[in-house]
Tab-separated table of C-alpha atoms in Angstrom:
chain	number	residue	atom	x	y	z
B	19	MET	CA	149.422	-4.872	244.416
B	20	LYS	CA	149.174	-5.024	248.267
B	21	ILE	CA	149.190	-1.637	250.660
B	22	LEU	CA	149.091	-1.984	254.726
B	23	ILE	CA	147.280	-0.003	256.805
B	24	PRO	CA	147.739	0.501	260.551
B	25	SER	CA	144.025	0.117	262.038
B	26	ASN	CA	142.073	0.303	264.775
B	27	GLU	CA	139.731	-2.022	264.392
B	28	LYS	CA	139.100	-5.245	261.763
B	29	SER	CA	137.412	-3.437	259.670
B	30	MET	CA	137.214	-1.060	256.264
B	31	ASP	CA	135.055	1.073	258.155
B	32	SER	CA	137.579	1.590	260.932
B	33	SER	CA	140.206	4.198	261.590
B	34	VAL	CA	143.851	4.654	260.438
B	35	CYS	CA	145.775	4.032	263.787
B	36	GLN	CA	148.202	6.943	265.080
B	37	SER	CA	150.826	4.735	265.861
B	38	PHE	CA	152.482	2.339	263.341
B	39	GLY	CA	154.662	-0.146	265.352
B	40	ARG	CA	151.807	-0.122	268.152
B	41	ALA	CA	148.498	-0.646	266.165
B	42	PRO	CA	146.556	-3.347	267.190
B	43	TYR	CA	146.134	-4.432	263.808
B	44	PHE	CA	147.062	-4.160	260.413
B	45	LEU	CA	144.931	-3.935	257.325
B	46	ILE	CA	146.592	-5.455	254.032
B	47	TYR	CA	144.888	-4.511	251.354
B	48	ASP	CA	144.644	-5.690	247.489
B	49	THR	CA	144.285	-3.073	245.084
B	50	ASN	CA	143.601	-5.378	242.370
B	51	SER	CA	141.354	-8.256	243.882
B	52	LYS	CA	139.670	-5.442	246.456
B	53	GLU	CA	140.428	-8.142	248.824
B	54	ASP	CA	140.822	-6.960	252.744
B	55	ILE	CA	142.424	-9.295	255.492
B	56	TYR	CA	143.209	-8.081	259.451
B	57	ILE	CA	146.444	-9.160	260.743
B	58	ASP	CA	147.579	-9.038	264.392
B	59	ASN	CA	150.312	-6.580	265.109
B	60	SER	CA	152.503	-8.804	267.316
B	61	ALA	CA	154.601	-5.906	268.066
B	62	THR	CA	151.984	-4.237	270.386
B	63	ALA	CA	153.276	-5.645	273.545
B	64	SER	CA	157.108	-5.486	272.679
B	65	LEU	CA	159.390	-4.032	275.678
B	66	GLY	CA	161.092	-1.983	273.401
B	67	GLY	CA	161.809	-1.900	269.355
B	68	ALA	CA	157.796	-2.194	268.468
B	69	GLY	CA	158.782	-0.599	264.980
B	70	ILE	CA	160.740	-2.565	264.159
B	71	LYS	CA	159.176	-5.808	264.991
B	72	ALA	CA	155.932	-4.412	263.320
B	73	ALA	CA	157.913	-3.506	259.936
B	74	GLN	CA	159.327	-7.050	259.652
B	75	THR	CA	155.465	-8.298	259.766
B	76	VAL	CA	155.108	-5.869	256.675
B	77	VAL	CA	158.354	-7.090	255.412
B	78	ASP	CA	156.872	-10.627	255.750
B	79	ASN	CA	153.909	-10.220	254.090
B	80	ASN	CA	155.157	-8.341	250.439
B	81	VAL	CA	153.588	-5.530	250.636
B	82	TYR	CA	154.335	-2.957	247.948
B	83	ALA	CA	153.641	0.163	250.158
B	84	VAL	CA	152.719	1.170	253.948
B	85	LEU	CA	149.844	3.883	254.556
B	86	THR	CA	150.685	5.358	257.977
B	87	PRO	CA	150.393	8.857	259.665
B	88	ARG	CA	153.768	8.853	261.158
B	89	CYS	CA	156.586	6.180	260.897
B	90	GLY	CA	159.443	6.063	263.502
B	91	GLU	CA	163.528	5.605	262.439
B	92	ASN	CA	163.784	2.457	262.978
B	93	ALA	CA	161.035	0.983	261.211
B	94	ALA	CA	161.839	3.480	258.486
B	95	SER	CA	165.147	1.679	258.178
B	96	VAL	CA	163.710	-1.490	257.751
B	97	LEU	CA	161.280	-0.681	255.431
B	98	LYS	CA	163.705	1.089	253.136
B	99	THR	CA	166.279	-1.854	253.282
B	100	ALA	CA	163.129	-3.756	252.238
B	101	ASN	CA	162.421	-1.269	249.199
B	102	ILE	CA	158.626	-0.625	250.897
B	103	LYS	CA	157.093	2.697	250.392
B	104	ILE	CA	155.872	4.529	253.158
B	105	PHE	CA	152.955	6.878	252.025
B	106	LYS	CA	151.684	9.730	254.536
B	107	THR	CA	148.043	9.259	255.150
B	108	LYS	CA	145.607	12.489	254.747
B	109	ASN	CA	143.015	11.798	257.105
B	110	SER	CA	142.291	8.956	259.811
B	111	SER	CA	139.427	7.079	256.992
B	112	ILE	CA	140.730	3.726	255.588
B	113	LYS	CA	138.475	4.126	252.798
B	114	ASP	CA	139.375	7.833	251.935
B	115	ASN	CA	143.152	6.821	251.755
B	116	ILE	CA	142.986	4.010	249.795
B	117	ILE	CA	140.737	5.922	247.441
B	118	ALA	CA	143.267	8.549	247.598
B	119	PHE	CA	146.090	5.719	246.829
B	120	ASN	CA	144.521	4.478	244.097
B	121	GLU	CA	144.275	8.042	242.483
B	122	ASP	CA	147.778	8.693	243.145
B	123	LYS	CA	147.073	11.679	245.944
B	124	LEU	CA	148.884	10.388	248.343
B	125	SER	CA	152.721	11.939	248.969
B	126	LEU	CA	155.636	9.773	250.419
B	127	LEU	CA	155.912	10.128	254.169
B	128	SER	CA	158.676	13.121	254.195
B	129	GLU	CA	159.129	13.091	258.427
B	130	ILE	CA	160.892	10.493	259.998
B	131	HIS	CA	160.402	10.988	263.735
B	132	ALA	CA	163.019	9.692	265.834
B	133	GLY	CA	160.968	7.276	267.663
B	134	PHE	CA	159.390	7.491	271.326
B	135	HIS	CA	162.028	5.110	272.744
B	136	ASN	CA	162.505	4.203	276.438
B	137	HIS	CA	159.474	6.679	277.591
B	138	GLY	CA	159.313	5.536	281.087
B	139	ASP	CA	162.007	3.131	281.304
B	140	LYS	CA	165.194	4.833	281.525
T	96	MET	CA	179.634	-0.794	304.533
T	97	LYS	CA	177.885	0.267	301.256
T	98	ILE	CA	175.121	2.829	301.746
T	99	ALA	CA	172.923	3.592	299.037
T	100	VAL	CA	171.529	7.138	298.430
T	101	LEU	CA	168.314	7.295	296.636
T	102	SER	CA	165.027	9.204	295.760
T	103	GLY	CA	162.206	9.186	293.630
T	104	LYS	CA	162.738	12.095	291.246
T	105	GLY	CA	165.980	13.989	290.366
T	106	GLY	CA	166.713	17.190	292.636
T	107	THR	CA	165.485	16.027	295.659
T	108	GLY	CA	169.281	16.080	297.499
T	109	LYS	CA	170.712	12.830	296.894
T	110	THR	CA	174.049	14.357	295.633
T	111	LEU	CA	173.922	16.787	298.452
T	112	VAL	CA	173.594	13.902	301.025
T	113	SER	CA	176.017	11.480	299.536
T	114	VAL	CA	178.803	13.965	298.744
T	115	ASN	CA	178.448	15.590	302.365
T	116	LEU	CA	178.406	12.008	304.163
T	117	ALA	CA	181.233	10.888	302.073
T	118	ALA	CA	183.321	14.139	303.362
T	119	ALA	CA	182.196	13.849	306.620
T	120	ALA	CA	184.156	10.364	306.602
T	121	ASN	CA	187.227	10.063	307.877
T	122	HIS	CA	188.040	8.264	304.637
T	123	ALA	CA	185.374	6.636	301.928
T	124	ASN	CA	184.374	5.981	298.411
T	125	TYR	CA	182.054	7.634	296.675
T	126	LEU	CA	180.407	6.020	293.443
T	127	ASP	CA	178.356	8.301	291.471
T	128	CYS	CA	176.085	5.581	289.946
T	129	ASP	CA	173.730	8.584	288.430
T	130	VAL	CA	175.314	7.743	285.097
T	131	GLU	CA	173.222	9.830	282.564
T	132	GLU	CA	173.730	13.059	284.615
T	133	PRO	CA	176.690	12.687	287.274
T	134	ASN	CA	177.374	15.510	289.391
T	135	GLY	CA	179.479	14.627	292.248
T	136	HIS	CA	182.641	15.223	290.535
T	137	LEU	CA	181.723	18.815	290.027
T	138	PHE	CA	181.855	18.781	294.243
T	139	PHE	CA	184.744	16.823	294.723
T	140	LYS	CA	186.669	18.178	292.031
T	141	PRO	CA	188.885	15.292	292.049
T	142	VAL	CA	192.399	15.031	291.011
T	143	ASP	CA	194.732	12.085	289.504
T	144	ILE	CA	192.470	10.678	287.195
T	145	GLN	CA	192.429	7.335	285.297
T	146	SER	CA	189.705	6.748	282.989
T	147	GLU	CA	188.625	2.926	281.855
T	148	ASP	CA	186.555	2.713	278.748
T	149	ILE	CA	183.385	0.304	279.260
T	150	SER	CA	181.879	-1.252	276.500
T	151	ILE	CA	179.376	-4.009	275.834
T	152	LYS	CA	178.804	-6.645	273.327
T	153	ILE	CA	176.788	-6.435	270.651
T	154	PRO	CA	175.813	-9.189	267.728
T	155	VAL	CA	177.392	-9.617	264.445
T	156	VAL	CA	176.456	-11.225	261.089
T	157	ASP	CA	178.299	-13.613	259.016
T	158	LYS	CA	175.868	-13.304	256.199
T	159	MET	CA	177.307	-16.469	254.506
T	160	LEU	CA	176.631	-18.672	257.618
T	161	CYS	CA	173.139	-16.994	258.548
T	162	ASN	CA	170.513	-19.875	257.579
T	163	GLY	CA	167.419	-17.543	257.638
T	164	CYS	CA	165.823	-19.702	260.769
T	165	ARG	CA	164.851	-16.779	262.343
T	166	LYS	CA	165.279	-18.067	266.233
T	167	CYS	CA	167.280	-15.112	266.975
T	168	VAL	CA	164.681	-12.558	265.515
T	169	ASP	CA	161.902	-14.370	267.704
T	170	PHE	CA	164.059	-14.727	270.607
T	171	CYS	CA	165.101	-10.655	270.842
T	172	LYS	CA	162.418	-9.088	273.039
T	173	PHE	CA	164.054	-5.870	272.098
T	174	ASN	CA	163.531	-6.522	268.599
T	175	ALA	CA	167.211	-5.931	267.992
T	176	LEU	CA	167.175	-8.232	264.954
T	177	THR	CA	165.427	-8.167	261.847
T	178	TYR	CA	165.538	-10.437	258.807
T	179	ILE	CA	164.819	-8.640	255.699
T	180	TYR	CA	164.218	-10.831	252.933
T	181	ASP	CA	167.342	-12.670	252.664
T	182	ARG	CA	169.541	-11.224	255.426
T	183	LEU	CA	169.646	-10.536	258.823
T	184	VAL	CA	169.908	-6.979	260.135
T	185	VAL	CA	171.350	-6.140	263.633
T	186	PHE	CA	169.992	-2.990	265.217
T	187	GLU	CA	172.786	-2.133	267.703
T	188	SER	CA	170.722	0.465	269.666
T	189	MET	CA	167.697	-1.911	270.470
T	190	CYS	CA	170.418	-4.368	271.735
T	191	HIS	CA	170.512	-5.067	275.742
T	192	SER	CA	173.503	-7.289	275.337
T	193	CYS	CA	171.970	-10.461	276.671
T	194	GLY	CA	173.668	-12.502	274.373
T	195	GLY	CA	170.839	-15.187	273.819
T	196	CYS	CA	171.059	-14.460	269.892
T	197	VAL	CA	174.792	-15.779	269.988
T	198	LEU	CA	174.196	-18.332	272.129
T	199	LEU	CA	170.760	-19.910	270.338
T	200	CYS	CA	172.537	-19.783	266.885
T	201	LYS	CA	173.119	-23.593	265.717
T	202	GLU	CA	175.124	-22.052	262.647
T	203	ASP	CA	177.481	-20.005	264.275
T	204	ALA	CA	176.427	-17.014	262.247
T	205	LEU	CA	176.324	-14.473	264.933
T	206	THR	CA	179.438	-13.593	267.102
T	207	GLU	CA	179.977	-10.867	269.527
T	208	LYS	CA	181.961	-7.419	269.054
T	209	THR	CA	182.214	-4.622	271.633
T	210	LYS	CA	180.861	-1.414	271.311
T	211	ASN	CA	181.910	1.048	273.896
T	212	ILE	CA	179.144	2.894	275.953
T	213	GLY	CA	181.219	5.197	278.328
T	214	VAL	CA	183.722	5.503	280.856
T	215	VAL	CA	184.485	5.487	284.350
T	216	GLN	CA	186.626	8.396	285.889
T	217	ARG	CA	188.606	7.275	289.476
T	218	GLY	CA	190.245	10.283	291.241
T	219	VAL	CA	190.919	11.328	294.513
T	220	SER	CA	189.335	14.247	296.588
T	221	GLU	CA	191.260	14.808	299.866
T	222	ASN	CA	189.927	11.903	302.200
T	223	VAL	CA	187.402	10.462	299.396
T	224	ASN	CA	187.954	8.449	296.659
T	225	VAL	CA	185.626	9.766	293.818
T	226	ALA	CA	184.606	7.145	291.083
T	227	THR	CA	182.012	8.745	288.561
T	228	GLY	CA	180.325	6.605	285.688
T	229	ILE	CA	179.357	8.426	282.327
T	230	LEU	CA	177.286	6.957	280.014
T	231	ASN	CA	177.442	8.315	276.231
T	232	THR	CA	174.345	10.086	275.269
T	233	GLY	CA	171.982	7.910	273.419
T	234	GLU	CA	172.674	4.547	274.965
T	235	ALA	CA	170.073	2.403	276.311
T	236	SER	CA	171.180	1.406	279.203
T	237	GLY	CA	174.197	2.571	282.113
T	238	ILE	CA	174.122	-0.905	283.988
T	239	PRO	CA	177.557	-2.202	282.374
T	240	ILE	CA	178.792	1.102	283.717
T	241	ILE	CA	177.054	0.547	287.544
T	242	LYS	CA	178.285	-2.680	287.570
T	243	ASN	CA	181.945	-1.372	287.281
T	244	LEU	CA	181.852	1.211	289.686
T	245	LEU	CA	180.255	-1.591	292.275
T	246	ASN	CA	183.268	-3.878	291.562
T	247	TYR	CA	185.617	-0.982	292.362
T	248	SER	CA	184.566	-0.468	296.078
T	249	ASN	CA	187.402	-1.226	298.432
T	250	GLU	CA	186.262	-3.835	301.133
T	251	ASN	CA	189.164	-1.839	303.429
T	252	ASP	CA	187.367	1.248	303.619
T	253	LYS	CA	184.712	1.984	305.936
T	254	TYR	CA	182.448	3.776	304.122
T	255	THR	CA	181.354	3.327	300.705
T	256	PHE	CA	178.523	5.919	299.316
T	257	ILE	CA	176.291	5.039	296.064
T	258	ASP	CA	174.813	8.417	294.582
T	259	SER	CA	171.742	6.401	292.672
T	260	PRO	CA	169.996	7.379	289.582
T	261	PRO	CA	166.635	9.069	290.187
T	262	GLY	CA	163.373	6.822	290.220
T	263	SER	CA	163.032	3.030	290.830
T	264	ALA	CA	164.098	1.657	287.187
T	265	CYS	CA	166.509	-1.082	286.517
T	266	THR	CA	169.538	1.273	287.159
T	267	THR	CA	168.258	2.182	290.211
T	268	MET	CA	167.798	-1.339	291.278
T	269	GLU	CA	171.440	-2.405	290.189
T	270	SER	CA	173.069	0.374	292.303
T	271	ILE	CA	171.179	-0.862	295.379
T	272	LYS	CA	171.680	-4.427	294.949
T	273	ASP	CA	174.670	-4.954	297.058
T	274	ALA	CA	174.125	-2.097	299.559
T	275	ASP	CA	173.789	-2.747	303.150
T	276	TYR	CA	171.545	0.341	303.791
T	277	CYS	CA	169.711	2.909	301.812
T	278	ILE	CA	169.248	6.220	302.559
T	279	LEU	CA	165.867	7.686	300.939
T	280	VAL	CA	165.947	11.604	300.123
T	281	ALA	CA	162.896	13.204	300.651
T	282	GLU	CA	160.948	16.526	299.774
T	283	PRO	CA	158.449	18.209	302.084
T	284	THR	CA	155.749	18.099	299.667
T	285	ILE	CA	152.796	15.996	298.568
T	286	PHE	CA	154.741	15.583	295.162
T	287	GLY	CA	157.606	14.526	297.289
T	288	VAL	CA	155.724	11.735	299.123
T	289	HIS	CA	154.808	10.403	295.571
T	290	ASN	CA	158.446	10.083	294.898
T	291	LEU	CA	159.176	8.806	298.632
T	292	SER	CA	156.808	6.218	298.229
T	293	MET	CA	158.116	4.813	294.830
T	294	VAL	CA	161.438	4.168	296.269
T	295	TYR	CA	160.014	3.218	299.735
T	296	GLU	CA	158.357	0.209	297.879
T	297	LEU	CA	161.680	-0.653	296.076
T	298	VAL	CA	163.815	-0.647	298.974
T	299	ASN	CA	160.986	-3.353	300.510
T	300	LEU	CA	160.432	-5.036	297.563
T	301	PHE	CA	164.495	-5.629	298.130
T	302	GLY	CA	164.483	-6.414	301.767
T	303	LYS	CA	166.811	-3.542	302.506
T	304	PRO	CA	167.385	-1.790	305.758
T	305	HIS	CA	166.259	2.022	305.250
T	306	GLY	CA	165.935	5.329	306.618
T	307	VAL	CA	164.654	8.619	305.596
T	308	ILE	CA	166.509	12.081	305.400
T	309	LEU	CA	164.155	14.928	305.172
T	310	ASN	CA	165.621	17.509	302.975
T	311	LYS	CA	164.571	21.018	302.752
T	312	CYS	CA	162.838	20.880	305.732
T	313	LEU	CA	160.730	24.411	306.220
T	314	ASP	CA	158.917	25.245	309.915
T	315	GLU	CA	155.962	23.939	308.785
T	316	LYS	CA	153.528	20.906	307.918
T	317	ASN	CA	156.001	18.473	306.278
T	318	PRO	CA	154.020	15.399	303.900
T	319	ALA	CA	156.984	13.251	303.775
T	320	GLU	CA	157.964	13.580	307.604
T	321	GLU	CA	153.879	12.286	308.250
T	322	PHE	CA	154.004	9.767	305.413
T	323	CYS	CA	157.573	8.386	307.733
T	324	ILE	CA	155.623	8.500	310.987
T	325	GLU	CA	152.410	6.880	309.252
T	326	ASN	CA	154.549	4.117	307.877
T	327	ASN	CA	156.995	3.583	310.845
T	328	ILE	CA	160.003	4.386	308.463
T	329	LYS	CA	162.997	5.770	310.697
T	330	ILE	CA	163.856	9.488	310.320
T	331	LEU	CA	167.570	9.677	310.072
T	332	GLY	CA	167.910	13.540	310.488
T	333	LYS	CA	166.657	17.008	308.779
T	334	ILE	CA	168.394	19.133	306.432
T	335	PRO	CA	167.026	22.744	306.738
T	336	PHE	CA	165.919	24.660	303.949
T	337	GLU	CA	168.262	27.403	303.769
T	338	ASP	CA	170.037	30.324	301.744
T	339	GLU	CA	173.323	29.476	303.384
T	340	LEU	CA	173.237	25.919	302.210
T	341	GLY	CA	171.538	26.436	298.968
T	342	LYS	CA	174.857	28.916	297.914
T	343	LEU	CA	177.360	26.833	299.084
T	344	ASN	CA	175.616	23.707	296.893
T	345	SER	CA	175.107	26.096	293.969
T	346	ASN	CA	178.587	27.293	293.599
T	347	ALA	CA	179.465	23.847	293.402
T	348	LEU	CA	181.276	23.558	297.196
T	349	ILE	CA	180.894	20.920	299.676
T	350	ALA	CA	179.184	21.894	302.498
T	351	VAL	CA	181.361	20.024	305.438
T	352	ARG	CA	184.512	21.316	303.966
T	353	GLU	CA	183.220	24.826	304.244
T	354	ASN	CA	181.471	25.275	307.162
T	355	GLU	CA	181.457	24.163	310.682
T	356	LYS	CA	177.742	24.111	311.162
T	357	TYR	CA	176.975	21.552	308.295
T	358	TYR	CA	180.049	19.706	309.267
T	359	SER	CA	178.167	18.738	312.561
T	360	LEU	CA	175.121	18.322	310.940
T	361	PHE	CA	176.434	15.477	308.492
T	362	SER	CA	178.731	14.050	311.218
T	363	ASN	CA	175.549	13.371	313.380
T	364	LEU	CA	173.853	12.233	310.421
T	365	LEU	CA	176.834	9.866	310.038
T	366	LYS	CA	176.685	8.509	313.256
T	367	ILE	CA	172.812	7.560	313.252
T	368	VAL	CA	173.874	6.460	309.592
T	369	SER	CA	176.421	3.976	311.008
T	370	LYS	CA	174.438	3.025	314.122
T	371	GLU	CA	171.650	2.136	312.013
T	372	VAL	CA	173.686	-0.228	309.338
T	373	THR	CA	175.432	-2.007	312.134
T	374	LYS	CA	172.172	-2.697	313.911
């Protein structure tokens, strides 16, 4: 199955990005083939609704789950509608989180934050 | 004449200045465009209030007609539309009501519905027509409310005072767009200078004639005054930092209606401003 992780760089050795919506890249990892591909997150420069646009990218890539430290309510709403699961990452290492996911040790993200809408733009 | 009163941050004295200038005029309109937290009405306590609901247009999808082309999704700069597998979903809170998605849809799958975002209340307080814009909490933009407020101003009245939102963002721009003159209210601190420079830049960008009222003045060094002198900005007048004015204000009283001294201070300011506007 395919899982998606917001990443700071295009490498398995890089770290999980703290922001889902404005992460520079998304790692799409296939747990069967162990293949890792990286896509640019076109939502990084959004005026607003970055989470929604990022979630659209997730939906369009047909992944089973997203592994992320945090997720805003709009993005979560899109992912929920698309039946995509959201797991909470344990630390910043991409490799550790993939191992934990494979061993069923990650829990579903329960806290959905209200988003950081309109910051600096009233 | 339309006179907008603005400042780079809240609490500088926009409402104090615009309320008291309006009250000092024989007849005036006071438009509270600080729609996220309008407070001019607390001073004016207007009567005979008439309310008008303000609404915006939000897209609605007809799922039967949508062919999934995603032109609307790609177009929306605010990402208010998503396409999830086989259906288009609208995020109403993200929509800025530009109407672009509806125009683009060749299948006529998008139409518009109205959504209430707030209210404009109009009333009278002695010599002043008071209009207050109130945006519902959580709404993205107060611009439609400000547009409604500005449409109202009666051309027959000599003075219209626009109490602008703080800062220099979209809502402030909207509120000064049609103004004949801008009054910048400034505090005598370094931070005050920073805020003043923001709105100073804005009024220059808009090519608006402007002047500064120095508020909360003490008998000491005033960085905002120095900024005005350095940049050759007209100083319209000074309002002293004193207990008497502070107490009237914190009791939601209009200083010019309570105290002869403040009546003459603001009448004088009004004369100076009028002269500047007609210059």
